[in-house]
Amino acid sequence: NKYADARRILYSIKRMNELMYIESNPVGVKFLMETLGICSGEVRPPLYKASKELQEKIKSALKEIKNPAKAGFQQFFRGFPYALFLIS
């Protein structure tokens, strides 16, 4: 059931999602994706990279998830529009 999969992914990343909005978008998302090896964390001016404090919070939240791939991070970011459609 795709709805159940989308729901599981949504709740597994709830805390991480909240961290994405602490600093201006997309710096938190870019840092997380860099940490997961999906892309570079570089952002173009006038944005700055995520602060050290936010980076530590993101790393901490990531450690709370025992297996990021199983939790759905890879699928979530690669299929972001599809995931939004499923959970809306």
Coordinates of C-alpha atoms in Angstrom, one line a residue:
N1 CA 0.0 0.0 0.0
K2 CA 1.7 3.2 -1.2
Y3 CA -0.3 5.4 1.3
A4 CA 1.1 3.3 4.2
D5 CA 4.6 3.6 2.8
A6 CA 4.2 7.4 2.5
R7 CA 2.8 7.7 6.0
R8 CA 5.7 5.6 7.5
I9 CA 8.2 7.8 5.7
L10 CA 6.5 11.0 6.9
Y11 CA 6.5 10.0 10.5
S12 CA 10.0 8.6 10.5
I13 CA 11.4 12.0 9.4
K14 CA 9.1 14.3 11.4
R15 CA 11.9 15.8 13.6
M16 CA 14.2 16.1 10.7
N17 CA 11.5 18.0 8.7
E18 CA 11.1 20.5 11.6
L19 CA 14.9 21.2 11.5
M20 CA 14.7 22.0 7.8
Y21 CA 12.8 25.3 8.6
I22 CA 15.0 26.6 11.4
E23 CA 17.2 28.6 9.0
S24 CA 16.3 29.8 5.5
N25 CA 15.4 27.2 3.0
P26 CA 17.2 25.3 1.4
V27 CA 20.3 25.3 3.7
G28 CA 19.1 22.6 6.1
V29 CA 17.9 20.4 3.2
K30 CA 21.2 20.9 1.3
F31 CA 23.3 20.0 4.4
L32 CA 21.2 16.8 5.0
M33 CA 21.4 15.8 1.4
E34 CA 25.2 16.3 1.5
T35 CA 25.5 14.3 4.7
L36 CA 23.6 11.4 2.9
G37 CA 25.8 11.7 -0.1
I38 CA 23.0 12.8 -2.5
C39 CA 24.5 16.1 -3.5
S40 CA 26.8 19.0 -2.5
G41 CA 25.7 21.2 0.4
E42 CA 26.9 24.3 -1.4
V43 CA 24.3 27.2 -1.8
R44 CA 24.5 30.3 -4.0
P45 CA 24.7 33.8 -2.6
P46 CA 23.0 35.4 -0.8
L47 CA 22.4 32.2 1.2
Y48 CA 25.0 30.8 3.5
K49 CA 25.7 27.1 4.5
A50 CA 23.8 25.8 7.5
S51 CA 25.2 27.0 10.8
K52 CA 27.4 24.7 12.9
E53 CA 24.5 24.5 15.4
L54 CA 22.0 23.4 12.8
Q55 CA 24.5 20.9 11.4
E56 CA 24.9 19.3 14.8
K57 CA 21.1 19.2 15.3
I58 CA 20.7 17.5 11.9
K59 CA 23.5 15.0 12.6
S60 CA 21.9 14.2 15.9
A61 CA 18.4 13.7 14.4
L62 CA 20.0 11.5 11.7
K63 CA 21.6 9.3 14.4
E64 CA 18.2 8.8 16.0
I65 CA 17.1 7.1 12.8
K66 CA 18.8 3.7 12.9
N67 CA 18.9 3.1 9.2
P68 CA 18.3 6.2 7.0
A69 CA 17.8 4.2 3.8
K70 CA 15.2 2.0 5.5
A71 CA 13.5 5.1 7.0
G72 CA 13.0 6.4 3.5
F73 CA 15.3 9.4 3.2
Q74 CA 16.7 8.4 -0.2
Q75 CA 13.3 7.7 -1.6
F76 CA 11.8 10.8 0.0
F77 CA 14.3 13.2 -1.5
R78 CA 14.3 11.6 -5.0
G79 CA 10.6 11.2 -5.1
F80 CA 9.7 14.4 -3.2
P81 CA 6.8 15.6 -5.4
Y82 CA 5.3 12.1 -5.4
A83 CA 5.6 11.8 -1.6
L84 CA 3.9 15.2 -1.1
F85 CA 1.1 14.0 -3.4
L86 CA 0.7 10.8 -1.3
I87 CA 0.5 12.5 2.0
S88 CA -1.6 15.5 1.1

